[in-house]
Amino acid sequence: GEPELVKDANSRALGLRVLRDHRVAVAYSSDFAPPAMRQFARESVELCGLAEPDPLADLPDRHEMARDVPELDLWDETAPSLDAAQALRLAIEGEQAALQFDHRVTNSEGAVMGRVMGATAFASSVGFSGGYRGTSLSLVVAPVCDDAGGKKRNGHYWTASRFASGLREPEEVGLEAARRTLAKLGSRKIATCQVPAVFAPEAGHSLLGQLAGVVSGGAVWRKSTYLAAREGTLVASPLVTVVDDPLRPRAPGS
């Protein structure tokens, strides 16, 4: 019920990718002073000269660059006004709802209200220049229950959105966190066997993350994935179709 940490941090960085004579180098700097920028550029070019040649290390053709960048509504104008006092109040409301739900909820690993705001810009020497800004807000509540034999059962539930209006109410998050933690009471190991598996909707996030890792361009190019050279073939149940769409308005990965 008491705040343990209030953290407010800002950062900025510039990344420079140099491609020259089929060699590539990538460097980053947080010093934006003009003299530092000039030195940064010189050192990046020198670093490029030390890289191993790569026949694929080249910029795309100009005609392959995007001409129109859609507005995806990723910025919440109200997010900057969320101060520490408001964030603490929301976190406390969520935690209290979990603690009051059932007497077996005896402790808490905390409740965290977070806000991230950022802007990204990209430009290349073949003519592309564009950028966007975005916000992200989240609340997580993590209650602890007492089980038989003094065991502690941990659980959590969360809500997240680009917009504050898209978050679930703190009390709702706390109650669901408590319900999910209580559902673990009395859980036990079972013998090894083959059984149908039922995943919670939230598990889809990590399952898709596993898939993304093995279909990434880098993994395929290095042939470090079992899905290399599998383009055009069935790799999952016919019931499963995954679409990667980075242009969904207000979506977290857009």
XYZ file of C-alpha atoms in Angstrom:
254
model
C 0.000 0.000 0.000
C 3.000 2.310 0.157
C 5.005 3.551 -2.832
C 8.410 1.879 -3.201
C 9.727 3.549 -6.326
C 8.872 6.549 -8.465
C 11.015 6.636 -11.573
C 11.107 9.272 -14.298
C 13.832 8.888 -16.912
C 14.513 10.445 -20.291
C 16.920 9.422 -23.014
C 17.753 10.265 -26.583
C 20.124 8.709 -29.066
C 21.149 8.916 -32.692
C 21.983 5.803 -34.667
C 24.084 6.032 -37.818
C 24.398 3.161 -40.301
C 27.136 3.609 -42.874
C 27.187 1.467 -46.027
C 30.196 1.841 -48.305
C 31.864 -0.519 -50.750
C 29.582 -3.333 -49.550
C 30.732 -2.860 -45.980
C 28.467 -1.768 -43.134
C 28.929 -0.250 -39.694
C 26.371 0.826 -37.078
C 27.110 3.261 -34.251
C 25.120 5.243 -31.679
C 25.639 8.529 -29.853
C 23.775 10.492 -27.182
C 25.867 13.652 -27.661
C 24.050 15.986 -30.061
C 26.571 18.867 -29.962
C 27.703 19.780 -33.529
C 31.421 19.034 -32.916
C 30.515 15.658 -31.409
C 28.246 14.903 -34.368
C 31.043 15.572 -36.851
C 33.433 13.314 -34.924
C 30.712 10.680 -34.640
C 30.234 10.677 -38.424
C 33.973 10.446 -39.120
C 34.444 7.557 -36.692
C 31.433 5.706 -38.127
C 32.905 5.925 -41.639
C 36.291 4.706 -40.343
C 34.568 1.822 -38.572
C 32.836 0.894 -41.812
C 36.224 0.563 -43.526
C 37.220 -2.080 -40.975
C 34.138 -4.242 -41.527
C 34.137 -7.453 -43.525
C 32.689 -7.057 -47.047
C 29.120 -8.286 -47.471
C 27.669 -8.491 -51.003
C 24.209 -7.684 -49.633
C 25.318 -4.614 -47.678
C 23.824 -1.904 -49.844
C 21.056 0.669 -49.666
C 17.699 -0.090 -51.303
C 16.941 1.543 -54.611
C 15.212 4.913 -54.399
C 12.021 3.543 -55.952
C 11.740 0.981 -53.117
C 11.416 3.700 -50.473
C 7.983 4.531 -49.080
C 6.344 7.655 -50.460
C 3.327 7.899 -48.162
C 3.544 7.213 -44.420
C 0.058 6.711 -42.920
C -1.073 8.420 -39.719
C -1.814 5.561 -37.305
C -3.062 7.546 -34.283
C -0.378 6.335 -31.851
C -0.113 9.444 -29.636
C -2.393 10.129 -26.656
C -2.526 13.871 -25.980
C -3.562 13.221 -22.375
C -0.591 10.960 -21.564
C 1.901 13.771 -20.765
C -0.443 15.101 -18.061
C -0.328 11.840 -16.059
C 1.834 12.738 -13.049
C 3.369 10.549 -10.338
C 0.547 11.218 -7.860
C -2.098 10.023 -10.321
C -0.040 6.963 -11.281
C 0.423 6.003 -7.613
C -3.282 6.382 -6.949
C -4.157 4.031 -9.818
C -1.568 1.458 -8.716
C -2.809 1.549 -5.114
C -6.442 1.144 -6.230
C -5.520 -1.960 -8.223
C -3.519 -3.499 -5.382
C -6.207 -2.801 -2.771
C -8.865 -4.431 -4.949
C -6.749 -7.608 -5.110
C -6.010 -7.661 -1.354
C -9.667 -7.171 -0.422
C -10.997 -9.822 -2.811
C -10.321 -12.856 -0.602
C -8.704 -13.482 2.807
C -6.304 -15.944 1.156
C -4.703 -13.055 -0.740
C -2.194 -12.251 1.984
C 0.468 -10.189 0.280
C 1.466 -8.417 -2.887
C 4.516 -8.268 -5.103
C 3.352 -4.821 -6.045
C 1.348 -2.886 -8.545
C 3.061 -0.847 -11.241
C 1.626 1.965 -13.320
C 3.850 2.840 -16.265
C 3.894 5.368 -19.071
C 6.257 5.546 -22.035
C 6.361 8.387 -24.549
C 8.751 8.543 -27.462
C 9.467 9.745 -30.967
C 11.391 8.065 -33.758
C 12.686 9.552 -37.003
C 14.455 7.847 -39.885
C 16.252 9.280 -42.894
C 18.476 7.804 -45.572
C 20.716 9.228 -48.261
C 18.556 7.693 -50.991
C 15.703 10.056 -50.300
C 13.519 8.747 -47.479
C 12.685 10.888 -44.469
C 9.904 10.234 -41.985
C 9.009 9.828 -38.348
C 6.307 9.217 -35.786
C 5.651 9.545 -32.067
C 3.778 7.246 -29.737
C 2.571 6.659 -26.206
C 2.035 3.506 -24.179
C 0.426 3.091 -20.751
C 0.133 0.000 -18.582
C -0.960 -1.214 -15.150
C 0.009 -4.554 -13.617
C -1.081 -6.014 -10.265
C 0.733 -9.024 -8.734
C -0.926 -10.528 -5.624
C 0.372 -13.407 -3.491
C -1.781 -16.177 -1.942
C -1.084 -18.668 0.850
C -1.385 -22.338 -0.107
C -1.208 -25.514 1.974
C 2.085 -26.217 3.687
C 3.082 -22.565 3.709
C 3.589 -22.354 -0.048
C 3.191 -18.992 -1.700
C 1.354 -18.733 -5.014
C 2.158 -15.777 -7.227
C 0.014 -14.405 -10.012
C -0.634 -11.223 -11.932
C -2.890 -9.480 -14.399
C -2.360 -6.393 -16.493
C -3.873 -3.897 -18.881
C -2.049 -1.885 -21.534
C -2.946 0.516 -24.318
C -1.614 3.319 -26.469
C -4.323 5.513 -24.904
C -5.297 6.033 -21.271
C -8.928 5.623 -22.297
C -8.122 2.102 -23.497
C -6.964 0.867 -20.072
C -9.220 -1.289 -17.922
C -10.210 0.125 -14.539
C -7.640 -0.475 -11.743
C -10.209 -2.284 -9.583
C -11.057 -4.621 -12.472
C -7.360 -5.412 -12.998
C -6.843 -6.094 -9.296
C -9.859 -8.394 -9.022
C -8.839 -10.425 -12.057
C -5.265 -10.680 -10.739
C -6.618 -12.044 -7.459
C -8.900 -14.542 -9.206
C -6.056 -15.883 -11.337
C -3.744 -16.192 -8.347
C -6.362 -17.997 -6.251
C -6.932 -20.418 -9.124
C -3.377 -21.691 -8.552
C -4.153 -22.888 -5.025
C -3.888 -26.653 -4.741
C -2.106 -26.983 -8.058
C 0.127 -30.039 -8.389
C 2.372 -31.818 -10.835
C 0.918 -34.536 -13.043
C 2.566 -37.532 -14.643
C 4.040 -37.057 -18.096
C 1.339 -37.657 -20.694
C -0.113 -36.372 -23.946
C -3.084 -34.090 -23.386
C -4.784 -31.198 -25.172
C -3.341 -27.829 -24.091
C -5.518 -24.790 -23.493
C -3.738 -21.429 -23.507
C -5.054 -18.244 -21.956
C -5.523 -15.473 -24.556
C -2.569 -13.601 -23.049
C -0.293 -16.538 -23.908
C -0.718 -15.698 -27.582
C 1.714 -12.826 -27.080
C 4.617 -15.104 -26.143
C 3.643 -17.810 -28.648
C 3.744 -15.311 -31.499
C 7.023 -13.970 -30.132
C 8.545 -17.432 -30.470
C 7.335 -17.618 -34.066
C 8.661 -14.148 -34.893
C 12.112 -15.207 -33.750
C 12.316 -18.091 -36.223
C 10.892 -16.229 -39.236
C 12.965 -13.062 -38.891
C 14.934 -12.103 -41.983
C 18.257 -12.343 -40.138
C 17.573 -15.873 -38.902
C 16.505 -17.042 -42.366
C 19.510 -15.415 -44.075
C 21.912 -17.055 -41.594
C 20.013 -20.367 -41.992
C 19.813 -20.575 -38.203
C 16.102 -21.432 -38.225
C 14.267 -24.625 -39.109
C 11.943 -22.491 -41.262
C 14.705 -21.462 -43.672
C 13.742 -22.420 -47.262
C 10.175 -23.194 -46.129
C 8.536 -20.309 -47.975
C 5.304 -21.427 -49.606
C 4.938 -24.551 -47.460
C 2.596 -25.393 -44.593
C 4.376 -24.934 -41.248
C 1.446 -25.161 -38.820
C -2.095 -26.438 -38.525
C -4.306 -25.358 -41.449
C -6.426 -23.671 -38.761
C -3.595 -21.217 -38.045
C -2.975 -18.119 -40.160
C -0.707 -15.381 -38.820
C -0.755 -11.921 -40.430
C 1.957 -9.383 -39.634
C 0.345 -5.955 -40.090
C 2.321 -2.939 -38.818
C -0.314 -0.443 -40.002
C -3.152 -1.007 -37.528
C -4.334 2.274 -35.972
C -3.580 2.547 -32.225
C -2.076 -0.958 -32.119
C 0.850 -1.557 -29.728
C 3.233 -2.862 -32.390
C 2.358 -0.409 -35.174
